[in-house]
PDB file of C-alpha atoms in Angstrom:
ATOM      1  CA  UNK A   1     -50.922 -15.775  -0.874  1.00  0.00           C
ATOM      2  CA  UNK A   2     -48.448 -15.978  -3.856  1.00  0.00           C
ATOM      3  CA  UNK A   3     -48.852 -18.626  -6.231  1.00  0.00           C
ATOM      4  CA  UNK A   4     -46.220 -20.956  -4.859  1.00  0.00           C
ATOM      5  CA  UNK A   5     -47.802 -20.774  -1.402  1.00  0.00           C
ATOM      6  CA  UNK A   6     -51.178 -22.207  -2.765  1.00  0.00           C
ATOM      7  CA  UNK A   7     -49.252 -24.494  -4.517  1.00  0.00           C
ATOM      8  CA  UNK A   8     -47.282 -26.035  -1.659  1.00  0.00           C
ATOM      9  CA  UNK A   9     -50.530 -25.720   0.091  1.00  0.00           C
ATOM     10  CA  UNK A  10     -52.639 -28.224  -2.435  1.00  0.00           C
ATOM     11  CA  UNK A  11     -49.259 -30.358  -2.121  1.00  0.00           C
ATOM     12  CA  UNK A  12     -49.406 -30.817   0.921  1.00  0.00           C
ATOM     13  CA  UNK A  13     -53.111 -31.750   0.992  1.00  0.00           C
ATOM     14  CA  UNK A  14     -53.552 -35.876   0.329  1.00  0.00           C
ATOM     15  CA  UNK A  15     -57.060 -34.843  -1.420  1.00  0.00           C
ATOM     16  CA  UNK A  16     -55.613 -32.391  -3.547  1.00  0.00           C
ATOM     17  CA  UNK A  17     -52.229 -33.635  -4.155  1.00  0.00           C
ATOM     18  CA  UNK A  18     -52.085 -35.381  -7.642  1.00  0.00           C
ATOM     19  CA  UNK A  19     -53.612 -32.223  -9.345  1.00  0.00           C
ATOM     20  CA  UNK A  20     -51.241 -30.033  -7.351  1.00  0.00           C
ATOM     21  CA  UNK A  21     -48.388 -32.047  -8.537  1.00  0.00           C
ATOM     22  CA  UNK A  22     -49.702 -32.457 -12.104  1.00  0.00           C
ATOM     23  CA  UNK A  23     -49.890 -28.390 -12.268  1.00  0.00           C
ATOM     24  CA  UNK A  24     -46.228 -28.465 -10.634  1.00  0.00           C
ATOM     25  CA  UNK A  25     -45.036 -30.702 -13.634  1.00  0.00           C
ATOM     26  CA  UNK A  26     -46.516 -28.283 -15.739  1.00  0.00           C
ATOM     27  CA  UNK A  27     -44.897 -24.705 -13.933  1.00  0.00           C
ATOM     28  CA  UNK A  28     -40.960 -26.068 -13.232  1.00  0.00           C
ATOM     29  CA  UNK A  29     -40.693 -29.701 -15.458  1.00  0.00           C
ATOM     30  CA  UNK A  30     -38.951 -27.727 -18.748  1.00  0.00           C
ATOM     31  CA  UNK A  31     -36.428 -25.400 -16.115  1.00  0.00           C
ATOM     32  CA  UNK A  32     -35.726 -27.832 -14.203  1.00  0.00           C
ATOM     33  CA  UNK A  33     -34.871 -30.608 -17.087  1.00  0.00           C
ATOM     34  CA  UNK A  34     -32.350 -27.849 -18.639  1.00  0.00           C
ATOM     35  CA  UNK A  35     -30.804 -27.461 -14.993  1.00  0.00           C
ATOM     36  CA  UNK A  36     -30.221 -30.784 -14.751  1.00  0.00           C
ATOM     37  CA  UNK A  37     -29.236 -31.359 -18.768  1.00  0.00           C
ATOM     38  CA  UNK A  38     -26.664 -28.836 -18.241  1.00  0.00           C
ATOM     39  CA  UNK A  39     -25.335 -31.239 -15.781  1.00  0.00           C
ATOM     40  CA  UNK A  40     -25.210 -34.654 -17.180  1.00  0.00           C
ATOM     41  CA  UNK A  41     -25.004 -33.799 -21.021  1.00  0.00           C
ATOM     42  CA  UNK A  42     -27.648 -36.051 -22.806  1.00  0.00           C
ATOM     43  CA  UNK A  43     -31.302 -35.902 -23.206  1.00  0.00           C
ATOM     44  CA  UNK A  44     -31.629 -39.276 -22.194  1.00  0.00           C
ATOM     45  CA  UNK A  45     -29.917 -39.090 -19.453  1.00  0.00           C
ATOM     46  CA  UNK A  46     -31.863 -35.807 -18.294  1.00  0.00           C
ATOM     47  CA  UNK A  47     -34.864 -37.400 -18.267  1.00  0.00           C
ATOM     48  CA  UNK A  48     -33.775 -40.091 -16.131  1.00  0.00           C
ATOM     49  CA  UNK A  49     -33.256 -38.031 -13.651  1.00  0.00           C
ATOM     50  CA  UNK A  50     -35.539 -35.488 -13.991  1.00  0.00           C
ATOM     51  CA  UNK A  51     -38.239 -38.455 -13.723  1.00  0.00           C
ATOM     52  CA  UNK A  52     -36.002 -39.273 -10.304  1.00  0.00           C
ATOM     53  CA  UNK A  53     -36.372 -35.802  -8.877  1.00  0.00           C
ATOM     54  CA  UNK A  54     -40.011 -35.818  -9.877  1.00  0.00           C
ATOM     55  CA  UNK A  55     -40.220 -38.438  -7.565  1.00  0.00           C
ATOM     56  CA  UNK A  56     -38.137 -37.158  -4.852  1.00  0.00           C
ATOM     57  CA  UNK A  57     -40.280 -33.885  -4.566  1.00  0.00           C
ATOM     58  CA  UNK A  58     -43.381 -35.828  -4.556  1.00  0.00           C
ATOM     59  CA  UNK A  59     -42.459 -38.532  -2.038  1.00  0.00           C
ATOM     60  CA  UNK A  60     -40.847 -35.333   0.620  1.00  0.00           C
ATOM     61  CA  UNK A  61     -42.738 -32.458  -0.438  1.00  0.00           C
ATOM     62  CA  UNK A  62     -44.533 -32.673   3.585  1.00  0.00           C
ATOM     63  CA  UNK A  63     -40.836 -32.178   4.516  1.00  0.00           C
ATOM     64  CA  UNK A  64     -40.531 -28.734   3.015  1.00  0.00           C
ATOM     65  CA  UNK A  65     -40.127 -26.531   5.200  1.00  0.00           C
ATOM     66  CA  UNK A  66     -40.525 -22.982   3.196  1.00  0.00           C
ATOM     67  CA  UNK A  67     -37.058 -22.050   4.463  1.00  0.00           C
ATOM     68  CA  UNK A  68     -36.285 -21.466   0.684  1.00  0.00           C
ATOM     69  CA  UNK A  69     -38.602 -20.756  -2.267  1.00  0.00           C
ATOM     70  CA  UNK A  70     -40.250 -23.938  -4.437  1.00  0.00           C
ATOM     71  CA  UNK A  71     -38.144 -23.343  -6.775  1.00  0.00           C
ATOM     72  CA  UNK A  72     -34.658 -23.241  -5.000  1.00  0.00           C
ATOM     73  CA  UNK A  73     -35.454 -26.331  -2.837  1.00  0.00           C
ATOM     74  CA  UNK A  74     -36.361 -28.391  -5.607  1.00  0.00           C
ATOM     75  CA  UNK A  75     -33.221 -26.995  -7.913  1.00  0.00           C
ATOM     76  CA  UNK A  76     -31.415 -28.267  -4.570  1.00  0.00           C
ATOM     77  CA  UNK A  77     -33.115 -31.597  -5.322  1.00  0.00           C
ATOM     78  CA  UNK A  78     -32.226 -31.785  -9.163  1.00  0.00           C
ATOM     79  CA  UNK A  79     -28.940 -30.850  -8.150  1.00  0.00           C
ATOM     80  CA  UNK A  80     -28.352 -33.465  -6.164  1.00  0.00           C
ATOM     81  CA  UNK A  81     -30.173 -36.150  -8.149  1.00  0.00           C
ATOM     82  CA  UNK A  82     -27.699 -35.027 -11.117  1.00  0.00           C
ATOM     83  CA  UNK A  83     -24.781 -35.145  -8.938  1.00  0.00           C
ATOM     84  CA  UNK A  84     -25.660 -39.239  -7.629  1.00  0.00           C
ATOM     85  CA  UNK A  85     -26.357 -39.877 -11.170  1.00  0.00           C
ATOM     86  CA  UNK A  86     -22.817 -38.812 -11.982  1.00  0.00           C
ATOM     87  CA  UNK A  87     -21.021 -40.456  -9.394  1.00  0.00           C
ATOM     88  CA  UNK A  88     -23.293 -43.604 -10.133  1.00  0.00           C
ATOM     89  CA  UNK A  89     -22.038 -43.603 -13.771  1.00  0.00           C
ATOM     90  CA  UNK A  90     -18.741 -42.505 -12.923  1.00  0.00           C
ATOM     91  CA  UNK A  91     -17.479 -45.318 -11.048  1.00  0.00           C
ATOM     92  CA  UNK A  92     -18.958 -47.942 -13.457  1.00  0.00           C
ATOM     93  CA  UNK A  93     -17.001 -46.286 -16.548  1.00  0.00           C
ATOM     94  CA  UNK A  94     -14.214 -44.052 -15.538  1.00  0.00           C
ATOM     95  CA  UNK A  95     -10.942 -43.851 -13.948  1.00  0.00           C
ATOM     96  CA  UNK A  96      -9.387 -40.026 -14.348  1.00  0.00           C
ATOM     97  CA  UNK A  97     -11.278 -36.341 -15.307  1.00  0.00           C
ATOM     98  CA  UNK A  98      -9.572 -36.544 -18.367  1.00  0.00           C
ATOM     99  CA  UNK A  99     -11.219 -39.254 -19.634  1.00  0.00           C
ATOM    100  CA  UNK A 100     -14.757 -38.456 -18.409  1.00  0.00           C
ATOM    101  CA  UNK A 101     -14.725 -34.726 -19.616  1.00  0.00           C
ATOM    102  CA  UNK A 102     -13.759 -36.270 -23.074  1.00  0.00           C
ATOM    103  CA  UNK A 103     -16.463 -38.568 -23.164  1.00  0.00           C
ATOM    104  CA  UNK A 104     -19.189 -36.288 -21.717  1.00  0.00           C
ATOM    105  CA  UNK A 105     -17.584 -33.614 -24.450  1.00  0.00           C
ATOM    106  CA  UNK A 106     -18.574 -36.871 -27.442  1.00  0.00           C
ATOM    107  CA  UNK A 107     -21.847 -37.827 -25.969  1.00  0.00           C
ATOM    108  CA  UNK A 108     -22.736 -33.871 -26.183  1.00  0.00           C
ATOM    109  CA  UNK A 109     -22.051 -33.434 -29.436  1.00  0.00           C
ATOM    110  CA  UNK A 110     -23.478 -36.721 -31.028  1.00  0.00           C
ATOM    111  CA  UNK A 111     -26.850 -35.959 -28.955  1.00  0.00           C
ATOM    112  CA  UNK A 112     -29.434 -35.270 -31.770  1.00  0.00           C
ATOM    113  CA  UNK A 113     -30.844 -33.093 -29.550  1.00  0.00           C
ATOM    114  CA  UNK A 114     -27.643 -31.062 -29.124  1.00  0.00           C
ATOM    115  CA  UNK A 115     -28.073 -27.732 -31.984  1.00  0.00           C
ATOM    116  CA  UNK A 116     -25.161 -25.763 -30.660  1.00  0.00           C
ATOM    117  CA  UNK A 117     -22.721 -23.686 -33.413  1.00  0.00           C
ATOM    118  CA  UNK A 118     -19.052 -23.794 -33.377  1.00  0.00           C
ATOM    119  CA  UNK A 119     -18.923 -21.164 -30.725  1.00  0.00           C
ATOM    120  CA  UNK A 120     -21.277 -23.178 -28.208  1.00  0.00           C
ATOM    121  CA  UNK A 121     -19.160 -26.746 -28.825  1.00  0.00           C
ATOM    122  CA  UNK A 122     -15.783 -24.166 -27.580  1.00  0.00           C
ATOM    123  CA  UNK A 123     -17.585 -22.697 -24.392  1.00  0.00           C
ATOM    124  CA  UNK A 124     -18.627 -26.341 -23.715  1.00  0.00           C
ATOM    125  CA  UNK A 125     -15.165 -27.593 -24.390  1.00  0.00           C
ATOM    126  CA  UNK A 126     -13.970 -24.651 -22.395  1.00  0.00           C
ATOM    127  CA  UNK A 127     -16.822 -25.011 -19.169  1.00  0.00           C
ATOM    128  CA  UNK A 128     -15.657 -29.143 -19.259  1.00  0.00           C
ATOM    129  CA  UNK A 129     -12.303 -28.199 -18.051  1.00  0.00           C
ATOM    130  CA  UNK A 130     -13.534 -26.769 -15.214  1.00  0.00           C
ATOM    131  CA  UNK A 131     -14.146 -28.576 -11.677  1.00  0.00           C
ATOM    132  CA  UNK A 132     -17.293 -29.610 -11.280  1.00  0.00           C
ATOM    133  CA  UNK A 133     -18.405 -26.300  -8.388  1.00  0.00           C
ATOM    134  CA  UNK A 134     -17.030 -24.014 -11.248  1.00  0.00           C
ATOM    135  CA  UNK A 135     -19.181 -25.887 -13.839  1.00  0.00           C
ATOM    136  CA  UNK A 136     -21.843 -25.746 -11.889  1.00  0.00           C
ATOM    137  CA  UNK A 137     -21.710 -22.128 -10.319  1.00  0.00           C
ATOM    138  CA  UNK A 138     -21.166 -20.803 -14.174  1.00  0.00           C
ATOM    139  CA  UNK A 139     -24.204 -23.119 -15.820  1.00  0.00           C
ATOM    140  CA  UNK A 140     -26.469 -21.655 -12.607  1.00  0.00           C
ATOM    141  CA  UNK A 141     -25.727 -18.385 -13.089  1.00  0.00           C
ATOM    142  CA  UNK A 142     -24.742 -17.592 -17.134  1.00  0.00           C
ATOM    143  CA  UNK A 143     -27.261 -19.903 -18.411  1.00  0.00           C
ATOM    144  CA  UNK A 144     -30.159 -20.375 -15.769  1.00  0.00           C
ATOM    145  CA  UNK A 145     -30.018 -16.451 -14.868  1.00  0.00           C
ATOM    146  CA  UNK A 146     -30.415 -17.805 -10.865  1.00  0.00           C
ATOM    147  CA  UNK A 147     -29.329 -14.884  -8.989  1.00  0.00           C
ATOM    148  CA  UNK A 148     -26.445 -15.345  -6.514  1.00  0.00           C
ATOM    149  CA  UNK A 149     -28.517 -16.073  -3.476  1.00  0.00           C
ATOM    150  CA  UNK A 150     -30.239 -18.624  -5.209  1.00  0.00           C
ATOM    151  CA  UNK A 151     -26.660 -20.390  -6.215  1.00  0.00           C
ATOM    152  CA  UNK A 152     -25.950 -19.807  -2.613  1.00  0.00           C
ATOM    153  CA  UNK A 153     -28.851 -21.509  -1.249  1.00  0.00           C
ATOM    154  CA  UNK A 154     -28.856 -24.188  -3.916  1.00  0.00           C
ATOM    155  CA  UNK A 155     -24.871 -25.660  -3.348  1.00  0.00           C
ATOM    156  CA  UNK A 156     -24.963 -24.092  -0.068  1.00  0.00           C
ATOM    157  CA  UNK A 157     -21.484 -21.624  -0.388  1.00  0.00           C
ATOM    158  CA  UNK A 158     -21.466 -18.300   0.396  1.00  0.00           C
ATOM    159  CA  UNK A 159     -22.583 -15.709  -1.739  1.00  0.00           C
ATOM    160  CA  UNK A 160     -19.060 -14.187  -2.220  1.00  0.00           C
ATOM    161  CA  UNK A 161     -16.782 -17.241  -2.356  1.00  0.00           C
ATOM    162  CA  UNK A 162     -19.322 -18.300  -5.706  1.00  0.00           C
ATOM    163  CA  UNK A 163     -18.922 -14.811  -6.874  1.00  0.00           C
ATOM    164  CA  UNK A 164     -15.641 -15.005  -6.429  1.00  0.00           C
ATOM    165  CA  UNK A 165     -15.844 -18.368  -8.552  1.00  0.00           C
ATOM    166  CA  UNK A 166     -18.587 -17.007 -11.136  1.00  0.00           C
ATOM    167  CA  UNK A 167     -15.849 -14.125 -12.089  1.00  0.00           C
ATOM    168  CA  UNK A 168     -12.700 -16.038 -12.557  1.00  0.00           C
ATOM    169  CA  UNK A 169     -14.579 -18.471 -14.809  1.00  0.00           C
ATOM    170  CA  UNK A 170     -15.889 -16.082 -17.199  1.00  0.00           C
ATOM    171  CA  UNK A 171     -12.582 -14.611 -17.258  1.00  0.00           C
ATOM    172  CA  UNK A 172     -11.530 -17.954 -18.408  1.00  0.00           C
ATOM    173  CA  UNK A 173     -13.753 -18.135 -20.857  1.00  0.00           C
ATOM    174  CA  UNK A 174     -13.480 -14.807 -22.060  1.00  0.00           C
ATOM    175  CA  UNK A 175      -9.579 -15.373 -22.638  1.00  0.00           C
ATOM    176  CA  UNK A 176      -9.723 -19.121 -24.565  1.00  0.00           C
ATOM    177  CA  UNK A 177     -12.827 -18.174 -26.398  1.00  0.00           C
ATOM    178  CA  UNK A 178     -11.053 -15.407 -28.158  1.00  0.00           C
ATOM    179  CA  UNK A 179      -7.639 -17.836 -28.698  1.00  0.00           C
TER     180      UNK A 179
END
């Protein structure tokens, strides 16, 4: 039995449970906090919702079904907690993309925790004038290293339309980077 499998296995188990999940915090907490950073910009705000999908996973983890790894259903999860955050904060503050992409792009880069060069603040300046799926299907795969089929399973697209997506981004990138 892998090492997920046991793991989902002491989850599921009401004896064993808080250990299970303390050893889970220990295995995905950092990957999944720069998954979800990646998506709502600040530190502060990452571990608002990392705490929230912390949460999540423990309160459904009898619902998983092993349909996908541990890892891709609670990416899924983070996802999705990122994503309501968003949309939460959104509608208090915001009225056009414009305007939100600017002030994401300020938080960003007055974050303490933020170390990036000059070449880093143009890729993010770049990535923040993409829609959100292209944003999101770049981030997953450039920066997390998630293989297609993870992606796939994670925003639930096909394989080739976020290929498709993945490839026209970078080419983007690669053309305003060098500008």
């Amino acid at each position: 039995m892998d090492k997920d499998a046991t793991l989902i296995k002491k989850l599921k188990n009401v004896t064993l449970k808080d250990t299970a999940f303390s050893e889970l915090l220990d295995t995905y907490q950092e990957r999944l906090y720069w998954h979800i950073r990646k998506i709502v910009s600040t530190h502060e705000n990452a571990d608002d919702v990392l705490q929230n999908t912390f949460i999540r996973i423990y309160k459904n983890i009898q619902q998983f079904k092993s349909k996908s790894s541990l890892h891709t259903w609670m990416y899924r999860i983070a996802y999705n907690e990122s994503l309501r955050f968003l949309e939460n904060n959104n509608k208090k503050r915001y009225d056009d993309i414009d305007t939100i992409s600017e002030s994401h792009l300020e938080v960003l880069f007055e974050d303490e925790y933020f170390d990036g060069d000059e070449i880093q603040k143009k890729l993010t300046n770049i990535i923040t004038r993409f829609t959100e799926k292209q944003q999101r299907v770049f981030q997953m795969k450039y920066f997390d290293d998630l293989s297609f089929r993870k992606i796939s399973e994670i925003l639930e697209v096909s394989e080739s339309t976020l290929k498709s997506t993945y490839y026209t981004t970078v080419k983007i990138i690669e053309e305003k980077i060098f500008l």
